[in-house]
Short mmCIF file of C-alpha atoms in Angstrom, two decimals:
data_model
loop_
_atom_site.label_atom_id
_atom_site.label_comp_id
_atom_site.label_asym_id
_atom_site.label_seq_id
_atom_site.Cartn_x
_atom_site.Cartn_y
_atom_site.Cartn_z
CA MET H 300 30.70 53.28 183.43
CA THR H 301 28.14 49.97 183.55
CA HIS H 302 24.85 50.80 181.80
CA ARG H 303 22.53 50.95 184.59
CA GLU H 304 24.70 53.51 186.13
CA GLN H 305 24.47 56.19 182.61
CA ARG H 306 20.98 55.36 183.13
CA VAL H 307 21.06 56.10 186.35
CA ALA H 308 22.93 59.68 185.68
CA TRP H 309 20.90 61.01 183.12
CA VAL H 310 17.74 61.72 185.83
CA PRO H 311 18.20 65.04 187.35
CA SER H 312 18.43 65.25 191.31
CA CYS H 313 15.17 65.39 193.77
CA ARG H 314 14.24 67.15 196.99
CA CYS H 315 13.48 64.07 198.43
CA GLY H 316 14.52 61.42 196.43
CA VAL H 317 11.08 61.33 194.10
CA SER H 318 12.44 62.97 190.77
CA ASP H 319 10.20 65.07 188.53
CA VAL H 320 9.38 63.02 185.51
CA VAL H 321 11.59 64.37 182.72
CA PRO H 322 11.47 63.04 178.86
CA ILE H 323 14.50 61.12 178.13
CA ARG H 324 14.84 61.43 173.82
CA LYS H 325 16.44 58.44 172.40
CA GLY H 326 15.77 58.03 168.72
CA ARG H 327 12.22 58.30 167.99
CA GLN H 328 11.37 57.25 171.09
CA ASN H 329 10.21 59.05 174.50
CA TYR H 330 11.47 57.12 177.99
CA PHE H 331 9.73 58.67 181.24
CA CYS H 332 11.48 58.33 184.14
CA LEU H 333 10.32 59.02 187.61
CA PHE H 334 13.26 58.64 189.97
CA TYR H 335 16.86 58.55 190.43
CA GLY H 336 19.22 56.87 192.46
CA THR H 337 18.96 53.24 193.74
CA VAL H 338 15.10 51.18 194.84
CA ARG H 339 16.38 51.35 198.57
CA ALA H 340 16.46 54.77 198.46
CA LEU H 341 13.13 55.34 197.07
CA ARG H 342 11.81 52.83 199.97
CA ILE H 343 13.77 55.20 202.48
CA CYS H 344 11.78 58.00 201.22
CA ALA H 345 8.17 56.55 201.45
CA LEU H 346 8.94 55.74 204.98
CA LYS H 347 10.20 58.95 206.12
CA LYS H 348 6.43 60.24 204.95
CA PRO H 349 4.10 58.08 205.97
CA ASN H 350 -0.02 58.93 204.78
CA LYS H 351 -2.76 57.45 207.07
CA LEU H 352 -5.03 58.03 204.26
CA PHE H 353 -3.85 55.16 202.55
CA SER H 354 -3.96 53.22 205.82
CA LEU H 355 -7.82 53.26 205.60
CA PHE H 356 -8.56 51.56 202.37
CA SER H 357 -8.40 47.97 201.52
CA PHE H 358 -6.50 48.11 197.60
CA GLN H 359 -7.66 45.81 195.50
CA ASN H 360 -6.23 45.78 191.59
CA GLU H 361 -5.60 43.55 189.08
CA ILE H 362 -1.78 44.29 189.59
CA ASN H 363 0.16 42.80 192.19
CA GLU H 364 3.47 44.11 191.54
CA VAL H 365 4.88 46.96 189.52
CA PRO H 366 7.39 47.42 187.38
CA PHE H 367 10.06 49.29 189.15
CA PHE H 368 12.91 49.71 186.12
CA ASP H 369 15.06 45.85 187.55
CA ILE H 370 12.82 45.12 190.50
CA GLN H 371 9.10 44.50 191.11
CA LEU H 372 7.65 46.41 193.96
CA PRO H 373 4.22 45.59 194.95
CA TYR H 374 0.95 47.98 194.18
CA GLU H 375 0.10 49.40 198.02
CA LEU H 376 4.64 50.43 198.27
CA ALA H 377 4.19 51.87 194.49
CA LEU H 378 0.33 53.70 195.59
CA LYS H 379 2.30 55.43 198.38
CA ILE H 380 5.41 56.64 196.54
CA PHE H 381 2.82 57.90 194.01
CA GLN H 382 0.59 60.35 196.67
CA TYR H 383 3.88 62.55 196.30
CA LEU H 384 2.52 63.82 192.86
CA GLY H 385 0.91 66.30 191.76
CA LYS H 386 -1.26 65.90 189.08
CA THR H 387 1.09 67.21 185.72
CA GLU H 388 3.33 64.30 187.17
CA LEU H 389 0.62 61.68 187.27
CA GLY H 390 -0.33 62.35 184.21
CA ARG H 391 2.86 61.91 182.76
CA CYS H 392 3.60 58.79 184.51
CA ALA H 393 0.46 57.55 182.81
CA GLN H 394 2.35 57.60 179.67
CA VAL H 395 5.34 55.04 180.74
CA SER H 396 3.53 51.88 180.19
CA ARG H 397 -0.03 50.45 180.85
CA THR H 398 0.77 49.32 184.77
CA TRP H 399 1.97 52.64 185.47
CA LYS H 400 -1.31 54.41 184.05
CA VAL H 401 -3.65 51.95 185.68
CA LEU H 402 -1.18 52.97 189.30
CA ALA H 403 -1.33 56.77 187.99
CA GLU H 404 -5.26 56.67 187.63
CA ASP H 405 -5.90 54.86 190.82
CA GLU H 406 -9.13 56.82 192.40
CA VAL H 407 -7.47 57.11 196.38
CA LEU H 408 -4.79 59.67 194.59
CA TRP H 409 -7.48 61.42 193.04
CA TYR H 410 -10.02 61.85 195.57
CA ARG H 411 -6.74 62.83 197.60
CA LEU H 412 -5.51 65.58 195.48
CA CYS H 413 -9.72 66.69 195.27
CA GLN H 414 -9.90 67.12 198.82
CA GLN H 415 -6.50 68.96 198.71
CA GLU H 416 -7.73 71.46 196.83
CA GLY H 417 -11.02 72.08 198.87
CA TYR H 418 -13.50 70.14 196.79
CA LEU H 419 -16.17 67.67 197.95
CA LEU H 420 -14.73 68.23 201.17
CA ASP H 421 -17.98 66.38 203.08
CA THR H 422 -17.98 63.24 199.93
CA SER H 423 -16.11 59.58 200.78
CA ILE H 424 -14.25 58.19 198.25
CA SER H 425 -17.21 55.43 197.38
CA ASP H 426 -19.28 58.63 196.66
CA ARG H 427 -17.82 59.20 192.87
CA SER H 428 -16.75 57.15 190.13
CA CYS H 429 -14.52 58.77 188.58
CA TRP H 430 -12.59 61.08 190.87
CA LYS H 431 -10.29 62.33 188.39
CA LEU H 432 -13.13 63.55 186.38
CA ALA H 433 -14.46 64.81 189.31
CA LEU H 434 -11.70 66.98 190.05
CA LYS H 435 -11.85 68.43 186.58
CA ASN H 436 -15.39 69.32 186.64
CA CYS H 437 -14.85 70.99 190.20
CA ARG H 438 -11.68 73.38 188.65
CA ALA H 439 -13.95 74.00 185.12
CA ARG H 440 -16.80 75.00 187.02
CA GLU H 441 -14.31 77.33 189.58
CA ARG H 442 -13.04 79.30 186.17
CA THR H 443 -16.46 79.27 185.45
CA LEU H 444 -17.74 81.19 188.29
CA LYS H 445 -14.78 83.42 188.38
CA THR H 446 -15.20 84.56 184.76
CA ASN H 447 -19.03 84.98 185.60
CA TRP H 448 -18.00 87.38 188.49
CA LYS H 449 -15.21 89.30 186.37
CA ASN H 450 -18.10 89.73 184.01
CA ARG H 451 -21.50 90.18 185.27
CA ILE H 452 -22.56 87.65 184.40
CA GLY H 453 -25.86 86.33 186.27
CA ALA H 454 -29.56 86.75 187.61
CA VAL H 455 -29.93 89.10 189.95
CA SER H 456 -33.60 89.09 192.18
CA GLN H 457 -35.32 91.82 194.43
CA LEU H 458 -36.80 90.63 197.70
CA GLN H 459 -39.08 93.27 198.54
CA TYR H 460 -42.28 92.88 201.05
CA GLU H 461 -44.05 96.09 200.91
CA LEU H 462 -46.43 95.74 203.80
CA GLY H 463 -42.94 95.61 205.89
CA LYS H 464 -43.18 99.28 205.16
CA ILE H 465 -39.32 100.07 205.90
CA LEU H 466 -36.21 98.08 205.97
CA CYS H 467 -34.72 97.69 209.45
CA ASP H 468 -31.73 95.41 209.26
CA VAL H 469 -30.78 92.06 207.24
CA HIS H 470 -28.73 89.71 207.93
CA SER H 471 -27.49 86.07 205.96
CA CYS H 472 -25.92 82.84 206.42
CA ASP H 473 -25.16 80.64 203.41
CA GLY H 474 -27.58 82.09 201.47
CA VAL H 475 -30.55 82.77 203.59
CA VAL H 476 -31.90 85.79 204.30
CA ILE H 477 -34.01 86.95 207.26
CA ALA H 478 -35.25 91.02 207.53
CA GLY H 479 -36.51 92.78 209.73
CA TYR H 480 -39.04 95.78 209.19
CA THR H 481 -40.64 98.95 211.11
CA SER H 482 -44.04 96.94 210.53
CA GLY H 483 -42.45 94.55 212.96
CA GLU H 484 -42.55 91.44 211.01
CA VAL H 485 -39.37 89.56 210.04
CA ARG H 486 -39.10 88.02 206.37
CA LEU H 487 -37.17 85.05 205.60
CA TRP H 488 -35.93 84.01 202.35
CA ASP H 489 -34.13 80.86 200.70
CA THR H 490 -31.74 82.69 197.79
CA ARG H 491 -30.96 79.11 197.15
CA THR H 492 -34.45 77.92 195.58
CA TRP H 493 -35.44 80.66 192.93
CA ASP H 494 -38.90 79.28 193.80
CA TYR H 495 -39.13 79.47 197.56
CA THR H 496 -41.89 81.31 199.26
CA ALA H 497 -40.73 83.51 202.18
CA PRO H 498 -42.62 83.20 205.13
CA ILE H 499 -43.34 85.54 207.91
CA LEU H 500 -41.98 85.01 210.71
CA GLU H 501 -44.86 85.08 213.55
CA PRO H 502 -44.11 86.24 217.00
CA MET H 503 -46.16 85.02 220.19
CA HIS H 504 -47.84 87.87 221.18
CA GLY H 505 -48.72 88.18 225.13
CA PRO H 506 -51.67 89.43 226.90
CA GLY H 507 -50.34 93.18 226.80
CA ASP H 508 -49.55 93.35 223.11
CA ALA H 509 -52.27 94.78 221.89
CA GLY H 510 -52.06 97.37 218.86
CA PRO H 511 -49.48 97.88 216.41
CA GLN H 512 -45.76 96.16 216.72
CA PRO H 513 -42.30 97.86 217.13
CA HIS H 514 -39.79 98.18 215.03
CA VAL H 515 -37.47 95.99 214.70
CA SER H 516 -33.84 96.86 215.16
CA PHE H 517 -31.50 93.96 214.61
CA VAL H 518 -32.18 90.25 213.33
CA ARG H 519 -29.15 87.50 213.00
CA ILE H 520 -29.47 83.93 211.59
CA ASN H 521 -27.21 80.70 211.48
CA SER H 522 -27.34 77.43 210.29
CA SER H 523 -30.06 76.69 212.54
CA LEU H 524 -31.27 79.38 214.48
CA ALA H 525 -33.01 83.12 213.62
CA VAL H 526 -32.95 86.00 215.84
CA ALA H 527 -34.93 88.84 215.95
CA ALA H 528 -34.69 91.74 218.85
CA TYR H 529 -37.56 94.73 219.04
CA GLU H 530 -36.88 98.17 219.94
CA ASP H 531 -39.00 97.51 223.11
CA GLY H 532 -36.79 94.96 224.23
CA ASN H 533 -38.16 92.14 223.41
CA VAL H 534 -35.86 89.47 221.79
CA TRP H 535 -37.20 86.67 219.91
CA ASN H 536 -35.80 83.15 219.04
CA LEU H 537 -36.82 81.86 215.50
CA MET H 538 -36.46 78.22 214.71
CA PHE H 539 -36.88 77.71 210.71
CA GLY H 540 -40.89 77.57 211.59
CA ARG H 541 -43.26 80.25 211.27
CA GLU H 542 -43.28 80.60 215.31
CA PRO H 543 -40.69 81.30 217.64
CA ILE H 544 -39.37 79.14 220.37
CA HIS H 545 -38.23 81.55 223.20
CA ARG H 546 -39.04 85.03 224.06
CA TYR H 547 -37.68 87.12 227.03
CA GLN H 548 -37.46 90.90 227.16
CA HIS H 549 -35.02 93.70 228.64
CA ASN H 550 -36.08 96.61 230.58
CA GLN H 551 -34.66 99.13 228.12
CA ARG H 552 -33.66 99.01 224.57
CA ILE H 553 -31.22 96.72 222.82
CA GLN H 554 -28.35 98.20 221.46
CA ALA H 555 -26.53 95.00 220.36
CA LEU H 556 -27.48 91.57 219.44
CA ALA H 557 -24.98 89.00 218.15
CA LEU H 558 -25.61 85.22 217.37
CA ALA H 559 -23.36 82.59 217.25
CA SER H 560 -21.85 81.34 213.81
CA GLU H 561 -22.75 77.94 214.95
CA GLY H 562 -24.93 76.86 217.60
CA ALA H 563 -28.22 78.44 219.96
CA THR H 564 -25.82 81.20 221.40
CA VAL H 565 -27.46 84.67 221.97
CA ALA H 566 -26.08 87.81 223.54
CA THR H 567 -28.10 90.94 223.94
CA ALA H 568 -26.54 94.20 225.47
CA SER H 569 -28.99 96.23 226.75
CA GLY H 570 -27.66 99.17 229.47
CA PHE H 571 -25.63 98.54 231.70
CA GLU H 572 -25.82 94.53 230.90
CA VAL H 573 -24.69 92.30 228.38
CA LYS H 574 -27.19 88.69 229.03
CA VAL H 575 -25.85 85.68 227.53
CA GLU H 576 -28.70 82.74 226.68
CA SER H 577 -28.41 79.18 225.19
CA PRO H 578 -30.63 76.09 225.34
CA ASN H 579 -29.85 73.63 227.93
CA ASP H 580 -29.37 69.82 226.63
CA ARG H 581 -33.06 69.56 227.59
CA GLY H 582 -33.35 72.18 224.73
CA PHE H 583 -34.96 74.80 227.76
CA TRP H 584 -33.10 78.12 227.27
CA GLN H 585 -31.61 79.81 230.56
CA THR H 586 -29.21 82.64 231.18
CA THR H 587 -25.47 81.05 230.95
CA ALA H 588 -24.34 84.32 231.80
CA THR H 589 -24.38 87.69 232.74
CA PHE H 590 -22.47 90.49 232.70
CA GLU H 591 -22.19 94.29 234.33
CA ILE H 592 -20.17 96.66 232.39
CA GLN H 593 -19.27 100.68 233.09
CA LYS H 594 -20.53 101.99 229.80
CA LEU H 595 -23.25 101.20 226.92
CA VAL H 596 -22.30 98.93 224.58
CA ASN H 597 -22.15 100.18 220.65
CA PHE H 598 -20.77 96.65 219.36
CA LEU H 599 -21.04 92.82 220.32
CA ASN H 600 -19.59 89.60 219.14
CA LEU H 601 -19.53 86.18 219.77
CA VAL H 602 -16.55 83.91 219.32
CA PRO H 603 -16.68 81.41 217.17
CA ASP H 604 -15.44 78.16 217.71
CA VAL H 605 -15.37 78.30 221.41
CA THR H 606 -15.49 74.95 223.51
CA GLY H 607 -17.12 75.30 227.26
CA SER H 608 -18.84 78.50 227.78
CA PRO H 609 -19.43 81.12 225.34
CA VAL H 610 -16.65 84.04 224.90
CA THR H 611 -18.32 87.46 223.92
CA VAL H 612 -16.22 90.49 222.84
CA ALA H 613 -18.14 93.90 223.67
CA ALA H 614 -17.01 97.44 222.81
CA ALA H 615 -18.22 99.82 225.28
CA GLU H 616 -16.87 103.20 224.06
CA ASP H 617 -13.40 103.33 224.20
CA ILE H 618 -13.17 100.12 226.67
CA VAL H 619 -13.27 96.61 225.02
CA TYR H 620 -14.39 93.72 227.16
CA LEU H 621 -13.61 89.94 226.94
CA LEU H 622 -16.59 88.53 228.58
CA LYS H 623 -15.62 84.88 229.92
CA ALA H 624 -17.70 83.16 232.43
CA GLU H 625 -14.94 82.75 234.65
CA ASP H 626 -13.41 86.50 234.34
CA PRO H 627 -16.50 88.00 233.96
CA GLY H 628 -14.96 91.99 233.68
CA LYS H 629 -12.19 91.31 231.80
CA ILE H 630 -10.58 94.50 229.74
CA LEU H 631 -9.01 93.82 226.63
CA HIS H 632 -8.29 97.41 225.82
CA SER H 633 -9.15 100.85 227.18
CA VAL H 634 -7.37 104.38 226.32
CA TYR H 635 -9.14 107.20 227.06
CA GLY H 636 -10.51 109.49 224.29
CA GLN H 637 -9.98 106.95 221.73
CA PRO H 638 -13.32 105.00 220.60
CA VAL H 639 -14.35 102.09 219.14
CA THR H 640 -15.83 102.71 215.40
CA CYS H 641 -15.66 98.63 214.12
CA LEU H 642 -15.28 95.52 215.65
CA ASP H 643 -14.81 91.66 214.04
CA VAL H 644 -13.54 88.36 216.03
CA SER H 645 -12.10 85.27 214.74
CA ALA H 646 -11.56 82.32 217.16
CA HIS H 647 -8.41 83.26 218.15
CA GLU H 648 -8.00 87.35 217.63
CA ALA H 649 -9.95 90.55 217.53
CA ALA H 650 -10.02 93.47 215.24
CA PHE H 651 -11.32 96.35 215.85
CA GLY H 652 -10.81 100.01 214.73
CA VAL H 653 -9.97 103.34 217.26
CA LYS H 654 -10.83 107.32 217.12
CA THR H 655 -8.53 109.59 218.43
CA PHE H 656 -9.67 113.35 218.70
CA GLY H 657 -8.63 116.13 221.34
CA TRP H 658 -5.58 116.14 222.46
CA LEU H 659 -4.94 113.20 220.79
CA LEU H 660 -4.55 114.77 217.28
CA ASN H 661 -0.91 113.70 216.75
CA GLU H 662 -1.90 109.90 216.67
CA PRO H 663 -3.81 108.24 213.63
CA ASN H 664 -6.66 106.44 213.85
CA GLN H 665 -5.82 102.68 213.79
CA ILE H 666 -6.90 99.16 213.17
CA LEU H 667 -5.62 97.33 216.51
CA LEU H 668 -5.44 93.25 216.77
CA TYR H 669 -5.70 91.95 219.79
CA ASN H 670 -4.83 88.26 220.64
CA LEU H 671 -7.38 86.61 222.50
CA GLU H 672 -5.65 84.19 224.79
CA THR H 673 -2.60 86.33 225.93
CA SER H 674 -5.16 89.97 225.64
CA GLN H 675 -2.09 90.90 223.88
CA CYS H 676 -1.80 93.36 220.94
CA LEU H 677 -0.60 92.14 218.28
CA LYS H 678 -0.61 95.09 215.62
CA LYS H 679 -1.42 98.25 215.37
CA MET H 680 -2.28 98.75 211.56
CA GLY H 681 -3.02 102.07 209.41
CA ASN H 682 -2.49 105.68 209.55
CA SER H 683 -5.79 107.46 208.38
CA ILE H 684 -7.23 111.13 209.33
CA GLY H 685 -10.92 109.46 208.72
CA ASP H 686 -12.49 107.08 210.68
CA PHE H 687 -12.28 102.89 210.31
CA THR H 688 -16.35 102.40 209.68
CA CYS H 689 -16.14 98.69 208.91
CA VAL H 690 -13.66 96.01 209.35
CA ASN H 691 -14.08 92.14 208.59
CA LEU H 692 -11.12 89.53 209.59
CA GLN H 693 -13.30 86.29 210.59
CA ASN H 694 -14.40 85.80 206.59
CA SER H 695 -11.31 87.02 205.33
CA PRO H 696 -8.59 84.49 203.53
CA PRO H 697 -5.84 83.50 206.31
CA ASN H 698 -3.73 86.31 207.93
CA MET H 699 -5.20 88.76 206.20
CA LEU H 700 -8.18 91.62 207.11
CA VAL H 701 -10.05 94.14 204.89
CA THR H 702 -11.29 97.35 206.30
CA GLY H 703 -13.77 100.18 205.23
CA ASN H 704 -12.83 103.85 206.24
CA LYS H 705 -14.91 107.54 206.27
CA ASP H 706 -12.00 108.84 204.15
CA ARG H 707 -13.57 106.29 200.65
CA ARG H 708 -11.06 103.80 200.55
CA VAL H 709 -11.09 100.41 201.12
CA ARG H 710 -7.86 98.68 202.65
CA VAL H 711 -6.26 94.92 202.27
CA PHE H 712 -4.02 94.12 205.64
CA ASP H 713 -1.53 91.64 205.63
CA LEU H 714 -1.55 90.41 209.49
CA ARG H 715 1.89 89.70 209.27
CA ARG H 716 3.35 93.44 208.32
CA SER H 717 1.53 96.82 209.67
CA GLU H 718 1.40 98.26 206.07
CA SER H 719 -2.01 98.12 204.12
CA LEU H 720 -1.03 95.46 200.81
CA CYS H 721 -3.68 98.06 198.62
CA SER H 722 -6.08 100.93 199.22
CA LEU H 723 -8.90 101.25 196.70
CA TYR H 724 -10.24 104.48 196.33
CA ALA H 725 -13.97 103.53 196.63
CA HIS H 726 -17.44 105.36 197.61
CA GLN H 727 -17.75 109.09 197.41
CA LEU H 728 -19.76 109.23 200.98
CA GLY H 729 -17.42 106.47 202.85
CA VAL H 730 -17.35 102.62 202.90
CA SER H 731 -20.40 100.92 204.77
CA ALA H 732 -19.46 97.11 204.57
CA VAL H 733 -16.99 95.27 203.32
CA GLN H 734 -16.19 91.15 202.35
CA MET H 735 -13.01 89.78 200.31
CA ASP H 736 -11.90 86.31 199.49
CA ASP H 737 -8.98 85.35 198.01
CA TRP H 738 -9.09 87.12 194.74
CA LYS H 739 -11.98 89.67 195.06
CA ILE H 740 -13.07 92.52 197.20
CA VAL H 741 -17.02 93.22 198.23
CA SER H 742 -17.31 96.82 199.27
CA GLY H 743 -20.51 98.71 199.58
CA GLY H 744 -21.13 102.39 200.70
CA GLU H 745 -23.27 105.33 201.77
CA GLU H 746 -23.96 106.40 198.24
CA GLY H 747 -25.46 103.04 197.86
CA LEU H 748 -22.80 101.61 195.51
CA VAL H 749 -21.77 97.95 195.61
CA CYS H 750 -18.98 97.59 194.12
CA VAL H 751 -16.47 94.66 192.87
CA TRP H 752 -12.79 94.70 192.87
CA ASP H 753 -9.99 92.48 191.76
CA GLN H 754 -7.66 92.56 194.61
CA ARG H 755 -4.83 91.19 192.76
CA MET H 756 -5.45 94.26 189.83
CA GLY H 757 -6.81 96.77 192.49
CA THR H 758 -9.30 97.62 189.53
CA LYS H 759 -12.91 97.73 189.70
CA LEU H 760 -14.63 95.23 188.09
CA TRP H 761 -18.18 96.64 188.02
CA GLU H 762 -20.81 98.32 189.95
CA MET H 763 -24.42 98.41 191.30
CA HIS H 764 -26.54 101.38 192.68
CA ALA H 765 -29.49 101.84 194.89
CA ARG H 766 -31.01 104.93 196.15
CA HIS H 767 -29.91 103.79 200.46
CA PRO H 768 -27.19 102.95 202.42
CA VAL H 769 -25.40 99.81 201.78
CA ARG H 770 -25.86 98.26 205.46
CA HIS H 771 -24.73 94.25 204.82
CA VAL H 772 -22.18 92.19 201.98
CA TRP H 773 -22.42 88.91 202.10
CA PHE H 774 -21.02 86.39 199.14
CA ASN H 775 -19.55 82.66 198.66
CA SER H 776 -18.56 81.45 195.35
CA HIS H 777 -21.37 81.74 193.18
CA SER H 778 -23.79 84.45 194.87
CA LEU H 779 -24.08 87.72 196.40
CA ILE H 780 -26.55 89.50 198.92
CA THR H 781 -26.28 93.18 199.56
CA ALA H 782 -29.25 95.32 201.44
CA ASN H 783 -29.64 98.99 200.94
CA ILE H 784 -31.12 99.98 204.91
CA PRO H 785 -32.73 103.87 204.98
CA ASP H 786 -31.71 105.88 207.70
CA GLU H 787 -34.50 107.80 208.46
CA LYS H 788 -37.14 105.10 209.81
CA THR H 789 -40.11 107.37 209.59
CA PRO H 790 -39.37 109.62 206.56
CA ARG H 791 -42.07 112.54 206.23
CA GLY H 792 -44.63 111.49 203.44
CA ALA H 793 -43.68 107.57 203.32
CA SER H 794 -47.84 106.92 203.07
CA ILE H 795 -50.76 108.76 202.79
CA THR H 796 -52.32 107.83 206.05
CA ASP H 797 -51.46 106.39 209.44
CA ASP H 798 -53.67 103.42 208.44
CA ASP H 799 -51.66 102.75 205.22
CA LEU H 800 -50.19 99.31 205.24
CA THR H 801 -47.29 100.29 202.57
CA ALA H 802 -44.31 103.32 202.32
CA HIS H 803 -43.75 104.82 199.21
CA ARG H 804 -41.27 102.06 197.35
CA LYS H 805 -38.23 105.33 197.30
CA HIS H 806 -38.20 105.11 201.11
CA ARG H 807 -38.64 101.02 201.80
CA GLY H 808 -34.99 99.84 201.11
CA ILE H 809 -34.09 96.87 199.35
CA ILE H 810 -32.34 93.50 199.22
CA TYR H 811 -30.23 92.36 196.29
CA ALA H 812 -29.73 88.75 195.75
CA TYR H 813 -27.18 87.67 192.95
CA GLU H 814 -26.58 84.13 191.35
CA PHE H 815 -23.57 83.83 189.14
CA SER H 816 -23.69 79.86 188.43
CA VAL H 817 -26.52 79.71 186.15
CA ASP H 818 -26.84 78.71 182.49
CA GLN H 819 -28.15 81.39 180.51
CA LEU H 820 -26.90 83.06 176.78
CA ALA H 821 -24.46 86.32 177.67
CA VAL H 822 -26.35 88.67 176.28
CA GLU H 823 -29.77 87.68 178.18
CA SER H 824 -27.67 87.36 181.50
CA ILE H 825 -25.80 90.67 182.01
CA LEU H 826 -27.07 92.01 185.35
CA PRO H 827 -29.09 95.09 185.10
CA ILE H 828 -26.70 97.89 185.82
CA CYS H 829 -28.40 100.88 184.40
CA ARG H 830 -31.36 101.40 187.13
CA SER H 831 -31.83 105.31 186.97
CA SER H 832 -35.03 106.79 186.83
CA TYR H 833 -37.16 108.61 183.73
CA ASP H 834 -36.55 111.77 185.31
CA GLU H 835 -32.31 111.45 184.86
CA VAL H 836 -31.26 112.75 181.72
CA THR H 837 -28.07 110.15 181.76
CA GLY H 838 -27.34 107.22 182.10
CA TYR H 839 -24.42 104.04 181.39
CA ASN H 840 -24.56 100.96 181.19
CA TYR H 841 -21.72 99.30 180.56
CA ASN H 842 -22.05 96.87 178.13
CA ILE H 843 -23.75 98.87 175.37
CA GLY H 844 -22.76 102.51 176.58
CA LEU H 845 -26.64 103.89 177.09
CA ALA H 846 -26.99 107.65 176.44
CA VAL H 847 -30.68 107.49 178.28
CA PRO H 848 -31.52 105.98 181.69
CA TYR H 849 -33.43 102.29 181.45
CA ASP H 850 -32.16 99.73 179.47
CA ASN H 851 -34.98 98.02 177.85
CA ILE H 852 -38.46 100.60 176.00
#
């Protein structure tokens, strides 16, 4: 065996002609070898897996040729070979020689790795001078945020508006919160800037609008539009200014409201009619579609990421409609005696819970998953005695779904299987709101408790309590927004007189905004877990085990 054949034989085999970097000890020196076989095999490997990313950039480097054992390869070809390596392999290659160090630390390679891991997706390669350091900082920030989430390290703020009286509905998008009150006022908060003064959105009053305003029934918000619906059938489309840009009215009370995740499409349900509104090319609002259905709508959603005319999914008692302009009366699901209890949609699927009673007691309550393109039922999941009260499909990880039930459990389903991956005993009076990501679950209950769970371990990390049921839960990587909304909008003894502009604190409801990315000392940044009143005998704080119902005297 020749000396060259011996050197090649030392390196283990590889999947595509490029092996892992393996240290080979000879005497006191370490030699690193990147590939096995011949250079011809490397060139074939590079040709089989072309990458369009590297054709977008012109490679300018002092090194024109890179030594690969017995030959010299052009810098561009060597860079194409290195694109198949990960962070660890690139670090090992940087120890081979100075030439390989320059190649392994090329900005194009680390920019590509940063994009592959989901960091800084809206930036270009020229925005940073060192993408290796940028990737390191992003990973360190992600670890810090995860630690803060698990240990409740952060800041919490209460979003309150006393003159609004009782809180009616809350929605949020990317940290911007919209809230509607029984006084008829709509309020905005931008939790991304803590010094932001929340404006009161002023509706345009008509000639017959004298007197007190009706209660706000629904509010919705996305990145460009805010919508508010009132008890008298009025709907306001509001930009992020103080005045609305459009108003229309239904003859009956609005039962459901939906806003597209992106763009300016609004769907409303009133009586036996579903109306879809959107602006035209000149900015004038118009009714794009009107659908007549057989029963009263309970749940309404707009399908996201739809090209062309909008698609609406409406659940009316025991019928689920797929409403399109070209097929206005299409029924997606209908089983007599199985009313729909919750609904959520993604770009291609719809998930909803069905309830059984009466002569169908032999069938359990389930979550049904339908394909919106084929209108076929893909899965029947769950086997519960209680009703499914909430389901989150759109914000869940791919092939995952999380639900809440009246039996006080939170269940996580894999859409490729029928049985649940985990079942968490969460709340005493049933689950009212739920959301998950790749490692945690946040659930809210009818008793006012917000719980954060570690999905893999199935354990509760921490919890927060308020007086009223949790009706809204939203979070991203660094913030969490929860809303405790009272069921009773006109409580007895809420105000001293009818002309009183405020309601008692215990009747109002409350919105909490948590921020986990602030840099504070651990002692100062613990969230106030104990929120009991002085009238209660016992209380508990997770960090110091208080025996009294207050944190500070």
